[in-house]
Coordinates of C-alpha atoms in Angstrom, one line a residue:
E1 CA -0.2 -0.2 0.0
D2 CA 1.2 3.7 -0.8
D3 CA 1.3 6.1 1.9
S4 CA -0.4 8.5 -0.4
D5 CA -1.2 11.0 2.9
S6 CA 2.6 11.5 3.1
D7 CA 3.7 15.1 2.3
Y8 CA 6.2 13.6 0.0
Y9 CA 4.4 12.1 -2.8
Y10 CA 7.7 10.1 -3.8
N11 CA 8.4 8.1 -0.3
R12 CA 6.1 5.3 0.7
T13 CA 5.9 2.0 2.1
V14 CA 4.9 -1.1 0.5
H15 CA 4.2 -4.1 2.7
F16 CA 4.5 -7.9 1.6
G17 CA 2.7 -9.4 4.3
D18 CA 4.2 -10.1 7.4
V19 CA 7.7 -10.7 5.5
A20 CA 9.1 -7.5 4.3
S21 CA 8.2 -3.8 4.0
F22 CA 9.9 -1.9 1.9
H23 CA 10.3 1.6 2.9
V24 CA 10.9 3.9 -0.4
L25 CA 12.7 7.3 -0.2
E26 CA 13.3 10.3 -2.2
T27 CA 16.5 11.4 -2.5
R28 CA 16.9 13.9 -5.3
L29 CA 14.4 16.8 -5.6
T30 CA 12.7 17.4 -2.1
A31 CA 15.6 17.9 0.3
R32 CA 18.6 17.4 -1.4
T33 CA 21.5 20.1 -1.0
D34 CA 24.1 20.9 -4.1
P35 CA 26.3 17.8 -4.0
N36 CA 28.6 19.9 -6.4
A37 CA 29.7 22.5 -4.0
N38 CA 32.5 20.7 -2.1
P39 CA 36.1 22.8 -1.7
S40 CA 38.1 20.6 -4.3
G41 CA 35.3 20.6 -7.2
N42 CA 35.9 17.5 -9.4
V43 CA 38.1 15.6 -7.1
W44 CA 39.8 13.5 -9.6
A45 CA 40.7 16.4 -12.0
N46 CA 42.2 18.4 -9.5
L47 CA 44.1 15.8 -7.6
T48 CA 45.7 15.4 -11.1
K49 CA 46.6 19.2 -11.2
E50 CA 48.3 18.9 -7.9
I51 CA 50.4 15.9 -8.7
A52 CA 51.3 17.1 -12.1
A53 CA 52.2 20.9 -10.7
S54 CA 54.6 19.1 -8.0
A55 CA 58.5 18.7 -7.9
T56 CA 57.5 15.2 -6.3
K57 CA 55.3 13.8 -8.7
A58 CA 56.5 10.3 -8.8
P59 CA 54.9 8.1 -6.2
A60 CA 58.3 7.2 -4.8
S61 CA 58.8 10.4 -3.8
W62 CA 55.4 11.1 -2.1
P63 CA 56.1 10.1 1.5
G64 CA 57.3 13.3 3.8
S65 CA 57.0 15.5 0.4
S66 CA 55.0 19.1 0.6
L67 CA 52.8 17.0 -2.1
E68 CA 51.7 14.6 0.6
R69 CA 51.2 17.5 3.1
R70 CA 49.0 19.3 0.6
I71 CA 46.9 16.0 -0.2
R72 CA 46.1 15.4 3.3
A73 CA 45.1 19.0 3.8
I74 CA 42.5 18.3 1.0
K75 CA 41.1 15.2 2.2
T76 CA 40.5 17.2 5.9
G77 CA 38.9 19.8 4.0
L78 CA 36.8 17.4 2.0
D79 CA 35.7 15.2 5.2
A80 CA 34.7 18.7 6.8
Y81 CA 32.7 19.4 4.4
R82 CA 31.0 16.1 3.8
S83 CA 30.6 16.0 7.4
E84 CA 28.4 19.2 7.9
E85 CA 25.3 19.2 9.9
N86 CA 23.2 21.4 7.3
E87 CA 24.1 18.8 4.3
S88 CA 20.8 16.6 3.3
M89 CA 19.7 14.1 1.3
A90 CA 16.2 13.1 2.4
G91 CA 15.3 16.0 4.9
P92 CA 14.4 15.7 8.5
G93 CA 10.4 15.4 7.6
Q94 CA 11.3 12.4 5.6
L95 CA 13.4 10.6 7.9
A96 CA 10.8 11.2 10.7
W97 CA 8.6 9.4 8.6
L98 CA 10.9 6.8 7.9
A99 CA 11.8 6.1 11.8
D100 CA 7.9 6.0 12.1
E101 CA 7.3 3.7 9.4
V102 CA 9.5 1.4 10.3
T103 CA 9.1 1.2 14.0
G104 CA 5.0 0.5 12.9
S105 CA 6.3 -2.4 10.5
A106 CA 8.6 -4.1 13.4
A107 CA 6.0 -3.7 15.8
S108 CA 3.5 -5.5 13.8
G109 CA 5.8 -8.5 13.6
V110 CA 6.9 -8.0 9.9
A111 CA 10.3 -10.0 9.5
W112 CA 12.3 -7.4 7.4
Q113 CA 12.5 -3.7 6.9
V114 CA 14.1 -2.9 3.6
I115 CA 15.0 0.8 2.8
A116 CA 15.0 1.4 -0.9
Q117 CA 16.7 4.4 -2.4
A118 CA 18.9 5.5 -4.7
S119 CA 22.7 5.6 -4.0
P120 CA 25.0 3.3 -1.7
V121 CA 25.1 3.8 1.9
M122 CA 27.8 1.4 3.4
D123 CA 31.3 2.5 3.9
M124 CA 32.5 3.1 0.1
M125 CA 36.2 4.6 0.2
S126 CA 38.4 4.9 -2.8
P127 CA 39.9 1.8 -3.9
D128 CA 43.6 1.2 -2.5
L129 CA 45.5 -0.1 -5.6
E130 CA 48.7 -0.7 -3.7
K131 CA 47.0 -3.1 -1.5
A132 CA 45.1 -4.6 -4.1
A133 CA 48.0 -5.5 -6.2
D134 CA 49.8 -6.7 -3.4
A135 CA 47.0 -9.0 -2.2
L136 CA 46.4 -10.4 -5.8
D137 CA 49.9 -11.3 -6.3
G138 CA 49.7 -13.0 -2.8
D139 CA 46.8 -15.0 -4.1
A140 CA 48.4 -15.9 -7.2
T141 CA 45.2 -16.8 -8.6
T142 CA 44.7 -13.8 -11.1
P143 CA 47.1 -13.5 -13.6
P144 CA 48.8 -10.1 -14.2
P145 CA 47.9 -7.8 -16.7
T146 CA 49.6 -8.7 -20.1
G147 CA 53.1 -7.6 -20.3
H148 CA 53.8 -7.3 -16.5
G149 CA 55.2 -10.3 -14.4
S150 CA 53.1 -8.9 -11.4
W151 CA 50.1 -6.5 -10.5
R152 CA 52.7 -4.5 -8.5
A153 CA 55.0 -4.2 -11.5
A154 CA 52.0 -3.2 -13.9
L155 CA 51.0 -0.6 -11.1
E156 CA 54.2 1.1 -11.0
A157 CA 54.6 1.0 -14.3
W158 CA 51.2 3.0 -14.8
T159 CA 52.0 5.5 -12.4
D160 CA 55.9 5.8 -13.3
W161 CA 56.5 4.9 -9.8
T162 CA 60.0 6.6 -9.9
G163 CA 59.6 9.0 -12.6
T164 CA 62.4 7.9 -14.8
A165 CA 60.2 7.0 -17.7
L166 CA 61.3 8.6 -21.1
P167 CA 58.8 11.7 -21.8
N168 CA 57.0 10.2 -24.7
A169 CA 56.9 6.6 -23.2
E170 CA 53.4 4.7 -23.0
S171 CA 52.1 2.0 -20.8
F172 CA 49.1 0.1 -21.9
G173 CA 46.4 -1.2 -19.7
D174 CA 43.2 -3.3 -19.7
G175 CA 42.3 -4.0 -23.4
G176 CA 45.5 -2.7 -24.4
R177 CA 43.9 1.0 -24.0
A178 CA 47.0 3.9 -23.3
V179 CA 47.4 4.6 -19.4
P180 CA 47.5 8.6 -18.7
V181 CA 50.1 8.8 -16.1
G182 CA 48.4 11.6 -14.4
A183 CA 45.2 10.1 -13.8
A184 CA 46.7 6.7 -12.7
R185 CA 48.8 8.9 -10.0
A186 CA 45.5 10.5 -9.1
L187 CA 43.8 7.2 -8.6
L188 CA 46.5 5.6 -6.6
A189 CA 46.7 8.6 -4.4
A190 CA 43.1 8.9 -3.8
G191 CA 43.5 5.2 -2.5
R192 CA 46.6 5.6 -0.5
Y193 CA 45.3 8.7 1.2
R194 CA 41.8 7.9 1.8
L195 CA 40.0 10.7 -0.3
N196 CA 36.5 10.5 -1.0
W197 CA 35.7 11.3 -4.5
N198 CA 32.0 10.8 -4.8
F199 CA 29.8 13.3 -3.1
D200 CA 26.7 12.6 -5.0
D201 CA 25.6 9.6 -2.7
W202 CA 25.8 9.1 1.0
R203 CA 29.4 9.5 1.3
G204 CA 29.1 13.0 0.5
Y205 CA 26.1 13.5 3.2
A206 CA 27.8 11.9 6.4
A207 CA 26.3 13.5 8.8
E208 CA 22.9 12.7 7.0
R209 CA 24.0 9.0 6.2
R210 CA 24.3 9.0 10.3
R211 CA 20.6 10.7 10.7
L212 CA 19.2 7.8 8.1
L213 CA 20.8 5.1 10.0
K214 CA 19.3 6.3 13.3
A215 CA 16.0 6.2 11.7
L216 CA 16.7 2.8 10.5
V217 CA 18.8 0.4 12.7
P218 CA 17.6 1.0 16.2
N219 CA 14.1 0.7 14.9
A220 CA 14.1 -2.5 12.6
N221 CA 13.5 -6.1 13.5
R222 CA 16.2 -6.8 10.7
A223 CA 17.3 -3.8 8.6
V224 CA 17.9 -4.0 4.7
I225 CA 19.3 -1.4 2.5
I226 CA 18.6 -1.5 -1.2
G227 CA 20.6 0.8 -3.4
G228 CA 22.1 1.4 -7.0
D229 CA 22.8 4.4 -9.1
S230 CA 26.9 3.6 -9.1
H231 CA 26.2 1.1 -11.8
D232 CA 28.1 -1.5 -10.1
S233 CA 27.8 -4.4 -8.1
W234 CA 28.2 -3.9 -4.1
A235 CA 27.3 -6.4 -1.0
G236 CA 28.0 -5.4 2.7
V237 CA 27.0 -4.6 6.1
I238 CA 27.0 -1.7 8.5
A239 CA 27.8 -2.0 11.9
A240 CA 25.0 -1.7 14.6
D241 CA 27.6 0.4 17.0
E242 CA 26.8 4.4 16.1
T243 CA 30.6 4.6 16.5
H244 CA 30.8 3.2 13.2
W245 CA 28.7 5.8 11.3
G246 CA 30.9 8.6 10.9
A247 CA 32.4 9.9 7.8
E248 CA 35.2 7.6 8.1
G249 CA 32.8 4.5 9.1
S250 CA 33.9 1.3 10.6
W251 CA 38.1 2.4 9.7
A252 CA 37.9 4.8 12.0
A253 CA 36.2 3.0 14.8
G254 CA 38.9 0.3 14.4
A255 CA 37.3 -2.0 12.1
R256 CA 40.5 -2.7 9.7
D257 CA 40.3 -6.3 8.7
P258 CA 37.7 -8.7 7.3
A259 CA 37.2 -10.4 10.9
A260 CA 36.8 -6.7 12.8
L261 CA 33.2 -7.0 12.7
E262 CA 32.2 -10.6 14.1
P263 CA 29.4 -12.0 12.8
G264 CA 26.0 -10.5 14.1
S265 CA 27.3 -7.1 15.0
A266 CA 26.1 -5.8 11.8
G267 CA 23.0 -3.5 12.3
A268 CA 22.3 -3.4 8.2
V269 CA 23.0 -5.4 5.8
E270 CA 23.3 -3.8 1.6
F271 CA 22.9 -4.6 -1.7
D272 CA 23.9 -2.0 -4.5
T273 CA 22.2 -3.4 -8.0
P274 CA 24.4 -2.8 -11.3
S275 CA 22.5 -1.1 -14.0
V276 CA 21.6 -3.1 -16.8
S277 CA 23.5 -0.9 -19.9
P278 CA 25.1 2.5 -18.3
P279 CA 28.7 2.0 -17.8
G280 CA 30.0 2.3 -13.8
A281 CA 31.8 5.3 -12.8
F282 CA 35.2 3.5 -12.9
E283 CA 34.8 2.0 -16.4
Q284 CA 34.2 5.1 -17.6
S285 CA 36.9 7.2 -16.0
F286 CA 39.7 4.4 -15.7
A287 CA 39.0 2.5 -18.6
W288 CA 42.7 1.3 -18.7
C289 CA 42.4 0.1 -15.3
P290 CA 41.5 -3.9 -15.0
S291 CA 38.2 -4.4 -12.9
E292 CA 40.0 -6.8 -11.1
L293 CA 42.8 -4.3 -9.4
I294 CA 39.4 -1.6 -8.7
D295 CA 37.3 -4.7 -7.3
R296 CA 40.3 -5.8 -5.1
G297 CA 41.5 -2.0 -4.1
H298 CA 37.8 -1.7 -2.6
L299 CA 37.6 -4.4 -0.4
E300 CA 41.2 -3.8 0.6
A301 CA 40.0 -0.1 1.4
N302 CA 36.7 -0.8 3.4
P303 CA 37.5 -4.2 5.0
G304 CA 35.5 -4.2 7.8
T305 CA 32.2 -3.8 6.2
L306 CA 32.5 -4.2 2.4
R307 CA 31.9 -8.5 1.3
H308 CA 31.6 -8.1 -2.3
A309 CA 32.7 -5.7 -5.4
Q310 CA 32.2 -6.3 -8.8
T311 CA 32.9 -3.4 -11.3
G312 CA 32.8 -3.5 -15.0
R313 CA 30.1 -5.9 -15.5
R314 CA 26.1 -5.0 -16.1
G315 CA 23.1 -6.7 -14.9
F316 CA 20.2 -6.8 -11.9
V317 CA 19.8 -8.0 -8.4
M318 CA 17.2 -10.9 -7.6
I319 CA 15.7 -11.0 -4.3
T320 CA 13.9 -13.3 -2.5
A321 CA 12.5 -13.2 1.1
D322 CA 11.0 -15.4 4.1
A323 CA 10.3 -14.9 7.7
D324 CA 14.1 -16.2 8.0
E325 CA 16.3 -15.5 5.3
F326 CA 16.7 -12.6 2.7
T327 CA 18.6 -13.5 -0.2
A328 CA 20.4 -11.5 -3.0
D329 CA 21.5 -13.0 -6.2
F330 CA 23.9 -10.8 -8.8
V331 CA 22.9 -11.6 -11.9
L332 CA 25.4 -10.5 -14.7
T333 CA 23.8 -9.8 -18.0
P334 CA 26.0 -9.8 -21.8
T335 CA 26.8 -6.8 -23.6
V336 CA 25.4 -5.4 -26.6
R337 CA 27.8 -7.1 -28.5
S338 CA 26.9 -10.4 -27.4
R339 CA 24.5 -12.4 -29.5
G340 CA 23.0 -14.6 -27.4
Y341 CA 21.2 -13.9 -24.1
S342 CA 22.7 -15.9 -21.5
P343 CA 22.9 -14.5 -17.8
T344 CA 25.5 -15.3 -15.3
C345 CA 25.6 -15.4 -11.4
G346 CA 28.0 -12.6 -10.0
G347 CA 27.6 -13.9 -6.7
S348 CA 25.0 -14.9 -4.0
F349 CA 24.2 -13.8 -0.7
V350 CA 22.1 -14.7 2.3
V351 CA 21.3 -12.7 5.4
T352 CA 20.2 -14.4 8.4
E353 CA 19.8 -13.5 12.1
R354 CA 22.2 -14.4 14.9
A355 CA 21.1 -17.3 16.5
D356 CA 21.6 -16.5 20.3
S357 CA 20.2 -13.7 22.3
N358 CA 22.3 -11.1 21.2
G359 CA 20.8 -10.8 17.8
G360 CA 22.2 -8.9 14.9
L361 CA 22.3 -9.9 11.2
V362 CA 24.6 -12.3 9.9
L363 CA 25.6 -11.9 6.0
T364 CA 26.6 -15.1 4.2
E365 CA 28.3 -15.8 0.5
R366 CA 27.1 -18.8 -0.8
A367 CA 27.2 -21.2 -4.0
C368 CA 25.4 -19.7 -6.9
P369 CA 21.8 -21.2 -7.2
Q370 CA 20.2 -22.2 -10.5
F371 CA 18.4 -19.3 -12.3
P372 CA 14.8 -19.6 -12.8
S373 CA 13.9 -20.4 -16.2
R374 CA 12.0 -17.2 -16.6
L375 CA 15.5 -15.2 -17.1
F376 CA 15.8 -17.0 -20.4
T377 CA 13.6 -16.2 -23.1
G378 CA 13.3 -20.4 -23.9
P379 CA 13.3 -22.1 -27.4
A380 CA 10.4 -20.0 -28.8
D381 CA 12.5 -17.3 -29.8
P382 CA 16.1 -18.3 -30.5
R383 CA 17.7 -14.6 -30.9
F384 CA 18.0 -14.5 -27.1
V385 CA 19.2 -18.0 -26.1
D386 CA 23.1 -18.5 -25.7
W387 CA 23.4 -22.2 -27.1
S388 CA 25.9 -23.6 -24.9
A389 CA 24.2 -22.4 -21.7
G390 CA 20.8 -22.7 -23.0
A391 CA 20.9 -26.2 -24.2
A392 CA 22.1 -26.9 -20.6
A393 CA 19.4 -25.5 -19.1
G394 CA 17.3 -27.4 -21.4
L395 CA 16.5 -24.0 -23.1
G396 CA 17.5 -24.7 -26.8
S397 CA 19.9 -26.8 -28.8
A398 CA 23.4 -26.5 -28.7
S399 CA 24.4 -28.6 -32.1
T400 CA 26.6 -26.3 -34.4
A401 CA 24.2 -26.9 -37.7
D402 CA 21.5 -25.2 -35.5
R403 CA 23.6 -22.6 -34.0
D404 CA 24.9 -21.6 -37.5
E405 CA 21.7 -21.2 -38.8
R406 CA 20.1 -19.1 -36.4
I407 CA 23.2 -17.2 -36.8
K408 CA 22.6 -17.0 -40.4
T409 CA 18.6 -16.0 -40.2
M410 CA 19.8 -12.9 -37.4
D411 CA 22.1 -11.8 -39.9
E412 CA 20.1 -11.6 -43.2
T413 CA 17.2 -10.2 -40.9
W414 CA 19.8 -7.6 -39.4
I415 CA 21.0 -6.8 -43.3
F416 CA 17.6 -6.5 -44.3
G417 CA 16.9 -4.0 -41.4
V418 CA 20.1 -1.9 -42.0
F419 CA 19.1 -1.8 -45.8
L420 CA 15.4 -1.2 -45.3
G421 CA 16.3 1.7 -42.6
A422 CA 18.6 3.2 -44.9
F423 CA 16.2 3.3 -47.7
F424 CA 13.7 5.2 -45.6
V425 CA 16.2 7.6 -44.3
V426 CA 17.7 8.3 -48.0
G427 CA 14.1 8.9 -49.2
F428 CA 13.2 11.2 -46.5
A429 CA 16.4 13.5 -47.4
A430 CA 15.5 13.3 -50.9
G431 CA 12.0 14.3 -50.1
L432 CA 13.1 17.3 -47.9
T433 CA 15.8 18.4 -50.8
W434 CA 13.1 18.2 -53.2
R435 CA 10.7 20.0 -51.1
K436 CA 13.2 22.9 -50.3
G437 CA 14.5 22.8 -54.0
A438 CA 18.1 23.8 -55.7
C439 CA 17.3 27.3 -55.1
G440 CA 15.4 27.5 -51.9
D441 CA 11.8 26.4 -50.9
V442 CA 9.4 25.5 -53.8
N443 CA 6.7 27.0 -52.1
A444 CA 8.4 30.3 -52.0
R445 CA 7.0 33.2 -54.3
G446 CA 9.0 34.8 -56.9

């Protein structure tokens, strides 16, 4: 049911029996202050300029330098700005409404109180590329980028670590893309010095984030947050302890390793869905940087809270809930370059309540389940069936002859469609030219 009597038309509560109440927030129009008013403007661009103008621009020279002091001063200013009490996303009226809705839902015995809103809420500090490279090398399960003996060697090449590269030297990253050294150094610095770069989501509204969590966590039976907007896949927890809700989150409260928040100490669990088609911020701005490094960098920078990070892949999240469990499956879809449609699993998680009297939530990663057949179009529409995976699921033939015949039919249809479209475009242009005539509009007098 929608709360049509609310002062905010866009926020509402939708109940699913006694299993879940979805509290939908409006965070864009009615109470949001300007996210672009931070003192450093575009953090990436200005950080790149600061480093380029320094005499110690090479990362090996940063420790103890004036550049390092300058970057730390920038961080102090940015953190102070995003902690200002007067910055808001939801506003006091909507947060009071949320506290009442959550309290009422919990009191009526509903198992899960779910906040559905636009942006990531949990800790999401900039990726630490140095720790990520060392961790990937230590794991030795993900091969380093082509042309480099290790992830650390790749990172040092991309950032010209010692500043000894020739003036016109080039290095290449993911997909053979040239790496702009200035951008690579800015990305490295953001992670090393823990600079927040995104002021468009709850990271840029730290005081309002704290108020949001105070309206939700203490009042819910079991709190779940659903977000998006970043276009990438994230899963993690938010501590029940309010001292973890500041600008630096659980890191400042001492949770600096994956085991710092013991099972059951989470006050809320969060899932942020990827987009189906638009790219994420990192693949758009740092296309040269492999997603494996970006993803591991996020996990290393947010060790106590972030449990799943996957950038560079599009898709959506499937949610299932009952009185005891809340599950989220990250479904990754193929790109527009794929002829077939065969979704894959990017990760699967289940949320349960701690069994003992202390309560609290436990987030557990599980094996990917078998997707329901409705995610596939089935054999009736062969244009969207991936023949290898589809056949394994009983959704179509995997024979080479059948596959080639379907592709041939698709290609012929596509060519005919392009020809027909071109015919209409040329015809329209010709008609327009005739209408205006060689010397002007044919309807003109004289």
